[in-house]
CSV table of C-alpha atoms in Angstrom, one decimal:
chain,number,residue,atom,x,y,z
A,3,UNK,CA,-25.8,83.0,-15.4
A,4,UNK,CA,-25.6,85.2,-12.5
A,5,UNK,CA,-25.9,89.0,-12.2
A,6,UNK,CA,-21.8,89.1,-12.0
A,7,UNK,CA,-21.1,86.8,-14.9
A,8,UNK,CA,-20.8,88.5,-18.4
A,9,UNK,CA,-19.6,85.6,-20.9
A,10,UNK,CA,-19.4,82.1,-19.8
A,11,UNK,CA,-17.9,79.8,-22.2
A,12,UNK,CA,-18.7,75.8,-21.8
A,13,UNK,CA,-16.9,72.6,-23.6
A,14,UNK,CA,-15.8,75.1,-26.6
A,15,UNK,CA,-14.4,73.4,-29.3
A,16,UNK,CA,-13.2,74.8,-32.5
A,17,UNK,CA,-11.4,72.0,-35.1
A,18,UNK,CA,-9.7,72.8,-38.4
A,19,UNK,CA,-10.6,69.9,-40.9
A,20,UNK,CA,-13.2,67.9,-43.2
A,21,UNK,CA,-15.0,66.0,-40.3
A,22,UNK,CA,-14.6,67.7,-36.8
A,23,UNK,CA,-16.9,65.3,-35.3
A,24,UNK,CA,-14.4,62.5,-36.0
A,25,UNK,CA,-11.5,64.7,-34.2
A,26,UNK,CA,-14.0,65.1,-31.2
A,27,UNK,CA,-14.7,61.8,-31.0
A,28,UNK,CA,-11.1,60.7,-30.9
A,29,UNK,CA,-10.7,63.8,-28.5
A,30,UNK,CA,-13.0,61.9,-26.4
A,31,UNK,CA,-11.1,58.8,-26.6
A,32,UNK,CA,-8.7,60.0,-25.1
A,33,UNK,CA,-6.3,60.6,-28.0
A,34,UNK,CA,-4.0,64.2,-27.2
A,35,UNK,CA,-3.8,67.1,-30.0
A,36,UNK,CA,-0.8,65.5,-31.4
A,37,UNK,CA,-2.3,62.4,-32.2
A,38,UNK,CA,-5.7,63.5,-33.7
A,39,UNK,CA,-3.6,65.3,-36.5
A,40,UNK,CA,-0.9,62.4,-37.3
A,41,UNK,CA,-4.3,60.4,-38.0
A,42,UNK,CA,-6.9,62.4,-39.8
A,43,UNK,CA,-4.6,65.7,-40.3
A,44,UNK,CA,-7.3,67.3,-38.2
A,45,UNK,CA,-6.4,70.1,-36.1
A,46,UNK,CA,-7.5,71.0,-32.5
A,47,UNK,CA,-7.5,74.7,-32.4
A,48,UNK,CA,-9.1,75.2,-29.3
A,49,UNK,CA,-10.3,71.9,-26.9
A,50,UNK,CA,-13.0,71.6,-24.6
A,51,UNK,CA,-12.5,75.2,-23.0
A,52,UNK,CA,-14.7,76.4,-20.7
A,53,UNK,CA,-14.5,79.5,-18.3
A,54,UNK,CA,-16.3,82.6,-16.9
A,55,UNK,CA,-15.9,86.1,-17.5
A,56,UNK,CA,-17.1,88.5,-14.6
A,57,UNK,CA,-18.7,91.7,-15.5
A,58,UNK,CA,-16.5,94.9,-14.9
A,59,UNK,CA,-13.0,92.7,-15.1
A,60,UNK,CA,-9.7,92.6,-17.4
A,61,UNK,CA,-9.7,88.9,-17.8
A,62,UNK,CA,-6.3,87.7,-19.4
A,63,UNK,CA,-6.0,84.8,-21.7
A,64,UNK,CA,-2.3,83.8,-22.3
A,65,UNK,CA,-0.2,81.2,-23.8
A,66,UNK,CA,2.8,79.7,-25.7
A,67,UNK,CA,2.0,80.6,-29.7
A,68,UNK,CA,-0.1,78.2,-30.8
A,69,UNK,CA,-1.8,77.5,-27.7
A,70,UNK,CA,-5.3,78.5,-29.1
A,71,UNK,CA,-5.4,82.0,-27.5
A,72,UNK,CA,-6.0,83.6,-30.7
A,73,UNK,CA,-8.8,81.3,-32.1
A,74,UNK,CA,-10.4,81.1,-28.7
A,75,UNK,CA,-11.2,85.2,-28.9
A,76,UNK,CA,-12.3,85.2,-32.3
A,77,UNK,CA,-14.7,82.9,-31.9
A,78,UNK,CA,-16.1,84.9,-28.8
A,79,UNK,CA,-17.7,87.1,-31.3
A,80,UNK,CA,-17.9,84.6,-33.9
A,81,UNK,CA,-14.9,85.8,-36.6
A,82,UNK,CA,-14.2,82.5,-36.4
A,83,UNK,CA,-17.5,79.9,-35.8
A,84,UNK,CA,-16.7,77.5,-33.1
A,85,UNK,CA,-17.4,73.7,-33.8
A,86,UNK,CA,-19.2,72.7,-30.4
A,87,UNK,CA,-19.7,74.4,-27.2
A,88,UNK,CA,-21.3,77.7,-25.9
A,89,UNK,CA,-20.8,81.6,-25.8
A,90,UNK,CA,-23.2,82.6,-23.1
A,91,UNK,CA,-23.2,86.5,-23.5
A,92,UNK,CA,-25.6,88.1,-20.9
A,93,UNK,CA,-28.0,84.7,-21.1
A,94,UNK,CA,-28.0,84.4,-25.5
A,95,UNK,CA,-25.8,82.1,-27.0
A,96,UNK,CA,-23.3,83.4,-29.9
A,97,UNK,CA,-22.8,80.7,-31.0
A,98,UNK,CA,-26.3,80.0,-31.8
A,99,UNK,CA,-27.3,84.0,-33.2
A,100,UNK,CA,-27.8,83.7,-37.0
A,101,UNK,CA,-25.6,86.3,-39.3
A,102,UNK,CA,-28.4,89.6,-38.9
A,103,UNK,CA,-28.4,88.5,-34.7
A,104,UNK,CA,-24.9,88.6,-34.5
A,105,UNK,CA,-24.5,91.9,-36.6
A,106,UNK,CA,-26.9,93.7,-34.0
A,107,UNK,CA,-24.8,92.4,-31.4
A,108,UNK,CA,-21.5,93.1,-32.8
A,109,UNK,CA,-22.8,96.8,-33.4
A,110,UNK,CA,-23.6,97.0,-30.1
A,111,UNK,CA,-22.1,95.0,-27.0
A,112,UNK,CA,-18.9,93.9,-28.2
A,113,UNK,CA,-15.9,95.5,-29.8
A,114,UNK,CA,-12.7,94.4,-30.7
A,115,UNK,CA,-8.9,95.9,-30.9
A,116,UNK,CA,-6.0,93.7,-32.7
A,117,UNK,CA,-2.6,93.8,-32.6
A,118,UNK,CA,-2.3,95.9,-35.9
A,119,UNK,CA,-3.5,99.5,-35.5
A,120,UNK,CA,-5.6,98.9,-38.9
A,121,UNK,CA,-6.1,102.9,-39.3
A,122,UNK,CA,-6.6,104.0,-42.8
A,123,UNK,CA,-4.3,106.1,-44.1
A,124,UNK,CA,-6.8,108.6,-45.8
A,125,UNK,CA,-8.9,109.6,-43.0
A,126,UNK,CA,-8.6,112.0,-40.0
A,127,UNK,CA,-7.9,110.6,-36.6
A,128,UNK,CA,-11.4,111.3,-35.8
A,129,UNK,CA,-12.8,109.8,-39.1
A,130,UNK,CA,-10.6,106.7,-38.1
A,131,UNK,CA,-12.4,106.5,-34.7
A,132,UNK,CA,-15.8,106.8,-35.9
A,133,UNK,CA,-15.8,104.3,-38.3
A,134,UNK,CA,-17.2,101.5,-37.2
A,135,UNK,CA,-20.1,103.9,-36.0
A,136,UNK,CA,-20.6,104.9,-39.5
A,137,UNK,CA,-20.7,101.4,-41.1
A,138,UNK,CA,-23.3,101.4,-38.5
A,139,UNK,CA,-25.1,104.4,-40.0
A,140,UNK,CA,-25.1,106.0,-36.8
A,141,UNK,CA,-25.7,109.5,-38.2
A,142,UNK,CA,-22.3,112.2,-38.7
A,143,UNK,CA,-23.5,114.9,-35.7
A,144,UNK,CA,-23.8,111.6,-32.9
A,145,UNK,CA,-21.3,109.8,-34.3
A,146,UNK,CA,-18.6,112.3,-34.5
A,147,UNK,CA,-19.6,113.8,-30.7
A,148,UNK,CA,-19.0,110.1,-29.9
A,149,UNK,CA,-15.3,109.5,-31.1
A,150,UNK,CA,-14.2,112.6,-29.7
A,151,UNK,CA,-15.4,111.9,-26.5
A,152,UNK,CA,-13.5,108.5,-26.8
A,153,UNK,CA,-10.5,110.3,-28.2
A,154,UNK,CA,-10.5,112.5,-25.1
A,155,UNK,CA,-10.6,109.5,-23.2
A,156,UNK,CA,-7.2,108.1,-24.5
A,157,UNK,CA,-5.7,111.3,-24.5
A,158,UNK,CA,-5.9,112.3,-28.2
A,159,UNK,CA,-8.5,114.8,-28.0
A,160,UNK,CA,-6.2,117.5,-30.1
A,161,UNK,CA,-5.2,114.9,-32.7
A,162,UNK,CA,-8.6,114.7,-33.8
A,163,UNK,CA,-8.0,116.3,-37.3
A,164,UNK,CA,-4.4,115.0,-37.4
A,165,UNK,CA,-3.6,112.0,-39.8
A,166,UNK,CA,-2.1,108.5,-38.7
A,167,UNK,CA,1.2,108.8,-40.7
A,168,UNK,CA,1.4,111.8,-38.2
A,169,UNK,CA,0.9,110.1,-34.8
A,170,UNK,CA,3.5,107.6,-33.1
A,171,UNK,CA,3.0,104.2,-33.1
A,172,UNK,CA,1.3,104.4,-29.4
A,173,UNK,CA,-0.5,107.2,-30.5
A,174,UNK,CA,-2.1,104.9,-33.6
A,175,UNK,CA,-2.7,102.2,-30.8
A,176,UNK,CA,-4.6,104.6,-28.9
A,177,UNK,CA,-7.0,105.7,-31.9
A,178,UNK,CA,-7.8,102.0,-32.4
A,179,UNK,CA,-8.3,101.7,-28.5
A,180,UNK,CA,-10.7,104.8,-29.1
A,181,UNK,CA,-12.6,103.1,-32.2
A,182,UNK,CA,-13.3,100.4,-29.7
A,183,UNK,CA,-14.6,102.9,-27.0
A,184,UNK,CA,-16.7,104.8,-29.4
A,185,UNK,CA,-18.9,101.9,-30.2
A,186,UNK,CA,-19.6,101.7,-25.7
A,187,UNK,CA,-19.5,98.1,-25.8
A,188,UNK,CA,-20.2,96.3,-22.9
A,189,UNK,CA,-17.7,94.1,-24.1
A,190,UNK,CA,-14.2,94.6,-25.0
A,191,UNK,CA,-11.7,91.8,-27.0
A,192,UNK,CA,-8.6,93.1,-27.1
A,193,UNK,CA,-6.4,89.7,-29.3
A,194,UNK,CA,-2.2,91.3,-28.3
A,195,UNK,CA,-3.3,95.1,-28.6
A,196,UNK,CA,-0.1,96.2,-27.2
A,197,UNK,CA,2.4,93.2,-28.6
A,198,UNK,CA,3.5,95.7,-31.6
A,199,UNK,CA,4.7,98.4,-29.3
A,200,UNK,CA,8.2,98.9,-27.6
A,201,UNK,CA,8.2,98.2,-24.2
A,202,UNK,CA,7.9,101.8,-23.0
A,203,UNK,CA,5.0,102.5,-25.6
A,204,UNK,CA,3.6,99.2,-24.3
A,205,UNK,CA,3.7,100.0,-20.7
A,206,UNK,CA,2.1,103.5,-20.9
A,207,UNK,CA,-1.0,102.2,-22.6
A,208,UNK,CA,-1.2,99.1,-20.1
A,209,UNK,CA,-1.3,102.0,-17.5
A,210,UNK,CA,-4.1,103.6,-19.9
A,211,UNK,CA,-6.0,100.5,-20.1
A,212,UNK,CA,-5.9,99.9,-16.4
A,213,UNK,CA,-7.1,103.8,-15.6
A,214,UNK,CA,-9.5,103.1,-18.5
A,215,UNK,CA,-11.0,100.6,-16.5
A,216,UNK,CA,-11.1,102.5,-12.9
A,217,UNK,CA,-13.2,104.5,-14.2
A,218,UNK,CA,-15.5,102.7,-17.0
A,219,UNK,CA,-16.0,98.9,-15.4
A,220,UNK,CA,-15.8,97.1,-18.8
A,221,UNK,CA,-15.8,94.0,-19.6
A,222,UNK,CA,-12.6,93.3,-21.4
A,223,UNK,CA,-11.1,89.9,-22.7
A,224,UNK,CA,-7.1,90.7,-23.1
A,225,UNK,CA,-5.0,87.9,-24.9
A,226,UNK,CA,-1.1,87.6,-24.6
A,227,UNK,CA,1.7,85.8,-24.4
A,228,UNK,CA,3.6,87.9,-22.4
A,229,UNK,CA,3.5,87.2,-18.2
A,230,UNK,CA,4.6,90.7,-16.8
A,231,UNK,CA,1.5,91.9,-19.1
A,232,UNK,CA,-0.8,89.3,-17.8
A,233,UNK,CA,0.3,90.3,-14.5
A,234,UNK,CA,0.0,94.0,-14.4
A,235,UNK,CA,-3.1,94.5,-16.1
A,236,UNK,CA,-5.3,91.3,-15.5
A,237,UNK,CA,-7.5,90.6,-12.3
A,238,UNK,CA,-7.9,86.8,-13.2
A,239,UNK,CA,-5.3,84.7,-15.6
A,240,UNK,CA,-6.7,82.0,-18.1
A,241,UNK,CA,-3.6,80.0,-19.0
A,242,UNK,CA,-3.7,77.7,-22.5
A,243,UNK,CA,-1.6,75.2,-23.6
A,244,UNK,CA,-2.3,73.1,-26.5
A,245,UNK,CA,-5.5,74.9,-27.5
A,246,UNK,CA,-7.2,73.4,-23.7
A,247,UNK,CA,-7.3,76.1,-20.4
A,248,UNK,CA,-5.0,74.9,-18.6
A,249,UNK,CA,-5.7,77.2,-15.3
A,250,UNK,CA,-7.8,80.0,-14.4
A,251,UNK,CA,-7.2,82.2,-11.5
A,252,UNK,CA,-5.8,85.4,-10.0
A,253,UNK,CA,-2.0,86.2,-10.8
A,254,UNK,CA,-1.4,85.3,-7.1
A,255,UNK,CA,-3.7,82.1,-6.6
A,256,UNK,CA,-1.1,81.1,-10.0
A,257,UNK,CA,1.5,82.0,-8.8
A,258,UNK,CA,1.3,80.2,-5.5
A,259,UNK,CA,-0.9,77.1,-6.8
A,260,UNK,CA,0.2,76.2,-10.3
A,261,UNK,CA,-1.8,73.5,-11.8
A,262,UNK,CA,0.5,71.6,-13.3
A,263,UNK,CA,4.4,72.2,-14.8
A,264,UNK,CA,3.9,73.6,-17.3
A,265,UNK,CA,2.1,76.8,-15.6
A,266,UNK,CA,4.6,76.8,-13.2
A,267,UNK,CA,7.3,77.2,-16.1
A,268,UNK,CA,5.8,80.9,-16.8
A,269,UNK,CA,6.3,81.9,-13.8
A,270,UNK,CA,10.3,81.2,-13.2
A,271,UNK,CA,11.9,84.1,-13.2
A,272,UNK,CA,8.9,86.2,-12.5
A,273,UNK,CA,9.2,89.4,-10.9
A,274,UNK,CA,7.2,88.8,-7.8
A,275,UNK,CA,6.9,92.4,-6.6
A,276,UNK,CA,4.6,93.1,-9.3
A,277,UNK,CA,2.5,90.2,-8.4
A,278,UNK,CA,2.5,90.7,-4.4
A,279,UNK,CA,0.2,93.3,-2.8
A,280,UNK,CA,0.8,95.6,0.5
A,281,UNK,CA,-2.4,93.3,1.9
A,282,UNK,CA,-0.7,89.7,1.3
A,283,UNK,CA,2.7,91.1,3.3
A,284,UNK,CA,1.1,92.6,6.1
A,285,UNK,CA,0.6,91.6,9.7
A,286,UNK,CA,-0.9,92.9,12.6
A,287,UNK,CA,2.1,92.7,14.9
A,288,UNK,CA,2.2,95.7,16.5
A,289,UNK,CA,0.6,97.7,19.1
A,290,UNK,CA,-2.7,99.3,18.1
A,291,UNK,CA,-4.6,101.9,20.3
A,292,UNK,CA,-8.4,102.3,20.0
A,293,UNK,CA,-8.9,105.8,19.7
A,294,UNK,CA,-12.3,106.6,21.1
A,295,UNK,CA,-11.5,104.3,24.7
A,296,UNK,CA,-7.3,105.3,24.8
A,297,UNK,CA,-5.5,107.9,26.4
A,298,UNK,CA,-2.0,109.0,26.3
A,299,UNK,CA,-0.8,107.4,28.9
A,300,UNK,CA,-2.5,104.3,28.6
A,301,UNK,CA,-0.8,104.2,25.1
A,302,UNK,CA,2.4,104.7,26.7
A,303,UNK,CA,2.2,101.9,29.0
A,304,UNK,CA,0.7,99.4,26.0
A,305,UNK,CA,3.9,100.5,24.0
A,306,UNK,CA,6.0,99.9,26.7
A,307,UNK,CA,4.6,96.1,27.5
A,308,UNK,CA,4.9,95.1,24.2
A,309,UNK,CA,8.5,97.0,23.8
A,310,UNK,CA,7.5,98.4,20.8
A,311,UNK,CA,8.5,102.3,19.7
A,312,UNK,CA,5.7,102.6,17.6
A,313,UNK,CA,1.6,102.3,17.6
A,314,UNK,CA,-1.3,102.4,15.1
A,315,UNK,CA,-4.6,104.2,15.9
A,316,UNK,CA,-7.8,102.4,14.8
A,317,UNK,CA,-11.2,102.5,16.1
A,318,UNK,CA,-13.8,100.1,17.4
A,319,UNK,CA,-14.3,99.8,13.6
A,320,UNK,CA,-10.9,99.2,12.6
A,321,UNK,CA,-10.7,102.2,10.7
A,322,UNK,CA,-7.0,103.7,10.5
A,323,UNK,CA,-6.2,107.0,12.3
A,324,UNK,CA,-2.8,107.4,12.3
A,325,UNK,CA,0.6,106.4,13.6
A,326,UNK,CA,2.0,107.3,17.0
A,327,UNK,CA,5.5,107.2,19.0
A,328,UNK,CA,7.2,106.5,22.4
A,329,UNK,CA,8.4,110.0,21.5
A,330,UNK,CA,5.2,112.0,20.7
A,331,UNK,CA,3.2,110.9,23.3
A,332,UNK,CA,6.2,111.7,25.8
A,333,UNK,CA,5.7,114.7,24.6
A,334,UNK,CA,2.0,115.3,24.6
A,335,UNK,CA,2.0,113.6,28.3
A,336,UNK,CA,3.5,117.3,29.5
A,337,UNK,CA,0.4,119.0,27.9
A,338,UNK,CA,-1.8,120.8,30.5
A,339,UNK,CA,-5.0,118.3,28.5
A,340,UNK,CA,-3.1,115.9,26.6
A,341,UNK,CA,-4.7,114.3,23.9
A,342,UNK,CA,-4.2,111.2,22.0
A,343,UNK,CA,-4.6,112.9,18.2
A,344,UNK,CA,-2.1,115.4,19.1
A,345,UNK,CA,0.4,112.3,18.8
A,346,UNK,CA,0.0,111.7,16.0
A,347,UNK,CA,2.9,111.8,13.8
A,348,UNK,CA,2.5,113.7,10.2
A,349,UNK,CA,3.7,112.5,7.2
A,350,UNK,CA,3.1,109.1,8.0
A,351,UNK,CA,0.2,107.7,4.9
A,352,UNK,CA,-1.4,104.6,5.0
A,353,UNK,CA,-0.7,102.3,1.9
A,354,UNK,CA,-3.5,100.8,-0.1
A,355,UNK,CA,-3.9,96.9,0.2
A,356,UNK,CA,-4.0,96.8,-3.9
A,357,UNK,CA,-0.9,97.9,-4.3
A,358,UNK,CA,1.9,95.9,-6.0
A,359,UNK,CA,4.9,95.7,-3.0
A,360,UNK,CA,6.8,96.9,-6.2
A,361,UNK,CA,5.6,100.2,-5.8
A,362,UNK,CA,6.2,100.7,-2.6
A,363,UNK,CA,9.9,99.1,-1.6
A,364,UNK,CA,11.3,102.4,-1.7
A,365,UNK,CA,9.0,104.1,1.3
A,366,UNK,CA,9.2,101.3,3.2
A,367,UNK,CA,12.8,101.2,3.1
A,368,UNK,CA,13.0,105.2,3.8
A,369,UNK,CA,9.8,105.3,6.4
A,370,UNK,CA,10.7,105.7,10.4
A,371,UNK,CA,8.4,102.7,11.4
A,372,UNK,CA,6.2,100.0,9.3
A,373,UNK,CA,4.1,101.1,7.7
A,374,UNK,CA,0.1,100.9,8.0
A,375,UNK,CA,-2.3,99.3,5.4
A,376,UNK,CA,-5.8,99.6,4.5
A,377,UNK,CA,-8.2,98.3,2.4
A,378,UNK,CA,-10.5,100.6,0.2
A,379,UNK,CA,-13.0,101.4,3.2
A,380,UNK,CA,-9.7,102.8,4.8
A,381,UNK,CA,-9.8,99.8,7.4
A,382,UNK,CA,-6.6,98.9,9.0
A,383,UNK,CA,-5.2,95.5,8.0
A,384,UNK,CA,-1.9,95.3,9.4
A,385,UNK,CA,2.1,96.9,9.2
A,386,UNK,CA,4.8,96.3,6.3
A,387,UNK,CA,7.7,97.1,7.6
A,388,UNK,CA,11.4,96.6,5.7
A,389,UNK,CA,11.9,93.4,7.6
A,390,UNK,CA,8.5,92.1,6.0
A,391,UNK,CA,9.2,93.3,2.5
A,392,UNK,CA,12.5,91.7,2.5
A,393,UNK,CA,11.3,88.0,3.9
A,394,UNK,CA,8.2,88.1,1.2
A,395,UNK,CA,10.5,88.8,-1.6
A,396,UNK,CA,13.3,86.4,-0.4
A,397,UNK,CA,10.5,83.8,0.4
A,398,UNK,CA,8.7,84.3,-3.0
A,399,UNK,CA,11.7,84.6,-5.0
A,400,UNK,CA,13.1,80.8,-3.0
A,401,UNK,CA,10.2,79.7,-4.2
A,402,UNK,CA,10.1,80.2,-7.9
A,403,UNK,CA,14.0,80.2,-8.2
């Protein structure tokens, strides 16, 4: 393993039945999923999988029901013992830990939040949350400091002595998102966390998960059948079908490359402005002015060549200054000392590269000129302008119609 992967999982196999190494062996053979049961009523749960989880990423494992999702993240921390194959968690093998090994490292690298909010009806909110830290008998002082701080963290500080029968049902999914924090795994499994919700419930604590992770880094291992989900919260996509990973990528390397049909059936019908970033639209096009080496009137007569009404100011490093106009530097040119940063026209932001084109239609559409993007360093990658936006979505949308 490297320093940047967390859990790498090779040739996993997990097979319901009597004699799994006959199933394997027919696997092998080259007998499908189908085939194996009608002859030995043997049942490939999960089939040769293997992938890599990076530290510090939401990495999304969806598929059809009974595609193997479900199995393949309980046996990730061993709820459900795999038949063959590795777990590779920080250089140990799960798979391999015996029942007091995999205790310690339940207790502390790797947490998991289900589908069901599982709270117990007879104890506080923060009682709820510190649970698993007292079956670990962490003592009451620590472990109480602990699931209030991971109560803040979702937002339910002040329902800390409330009861669950008095909390909404996104409010119960939060305190079972907390019990997971409290623990500070290094390792989060989170098997449909949000599936129970309705979808405006569901969406705020997607946006929670994803601030979550700005700030904390984890490692977290998100299963779901739901695309739009897998999209919006996950920087790489495992898709399963038939208990085998079928793909494994980012939403967009998916979305443009499909593996096979049947990925490319999840994704007609997708709603490619939450897929599409500001960075994978723009172009440099237009007129850009080095600050340090331009003047006003040589920026006049660039914009004039080009017969542009608009330029973006970088420097030698290609970080983003601003926007200027035929207009404002007409304008500055009278000045007794005209100066190129006195151009600059206000009101005029740069947008991030990250962000979804979804998010951003709406200033485009209203914005004077196209509009400049950045990466994170501020660096100036290029314009989206309306003309852009509407031949990406139009292009995108051809494509998966």
């Amino acid at each position: 393993m490297n320093a940047t992967e967390k859990l790498v999982v090779r040739n996993l196999f997990k097979v319901f039945g009597d004699d799994p190494g006959d199933a394997m062996a027919l696997y092998r053979q080259g007998l499908d999923k189908a085939a194996i049961f009608e002859r030995t009523g043997m049942t490939l749960g999960v089939v040769d999988a293997s992938f890599t989880v990076r530290e510090g990423e939401i990495f999304v494992i969806m598929g059809l029901s009974g595609s193997g999702k479900s199995t393949l993240v309980r046996m990730l921390n061993r709820l459900i013992d795999p038949t063959a194959g590795e777990i590779i968690a920080d250089g140990t093998d799960i798979a391999k830990m015996s029942k007091r090994e995999l205790l310690e490292f339940r207790r502390k690298h790797i947490s998991m939040v289900f589908q069901s909010f599982a709270l117990m009806p007879h104890l506080t909110v923060l009682q709820n949350t510190a649970f698993g830290l007292e079956l670990s008998q962490t003592p009451k002082a620590e472990r109480e400091a602990r699931a209030l701080t991971a109560l803040e963290q979702v937002g339910l500080g002040a329902h800390a002595q409330s009861y669950p029968n008095e909390l909404s049902g996104g409010m119960q999914q939060r305190v079972g998102l907390a019990r997971a924090l409290a623990n500070d795994p290094s390792i989060m499994l989170m098997d449909e966390a949000f599936s129970a919700l309705d979808p405006l419930i569901r969406s705020e604590m997607q946006d929670e998960l994803v601030a979550l992770q700005e700030e904390q880094k984890r490692t977290i291992v998100f299963i779901s059948h739901d695309l739009d989900e897998a999209m919006r919260i996950g920087d790489r996509i495992a898709i399963m079908e038939g208990g085998r990973v079928v793909q494994v990528g980012t939403p967009d390397e998916i979305l443009n490359n499909p593996a096979d049909d049947y990925v490319k059936s999840f994704f007609r019908g997708v709603n490619v402005s939450n897929v599409l970033s500001a960075g994978d639209v723009a172009v440099k096009q237009d007129v850009t002015v080095v600050e340090r080496d331009g003047n006003v009137r040589s920026a006049l007569q660039r914009i004039g060549r080009a017969g542009r009404d608009f330029a973006y100011i970088v420097d030698k490093r290609q970080n983003f200054h601003g926007v200027v106009s035929v207009a404002s530097l007409e304008a500055e040119a009278k000045a007794a000392h005209p100066e190129l940063h006195n151009a600059i026209l206000p009101d005029i932001d740069p947008i991030k590269a990250d962000t979804n084109i979804g998010d951003i239609i709406g200033v485009v559409a209203q914005a004077p000129c196209g509009l400049p993007v950045v990466d994170e360093n501020g660096r100036y990658k290029g314009v989206i302008s309306r003309a852009l936006l509407l031949e990406a979505l139009n292009r995108e949308g051809a494509e998966n119609g």
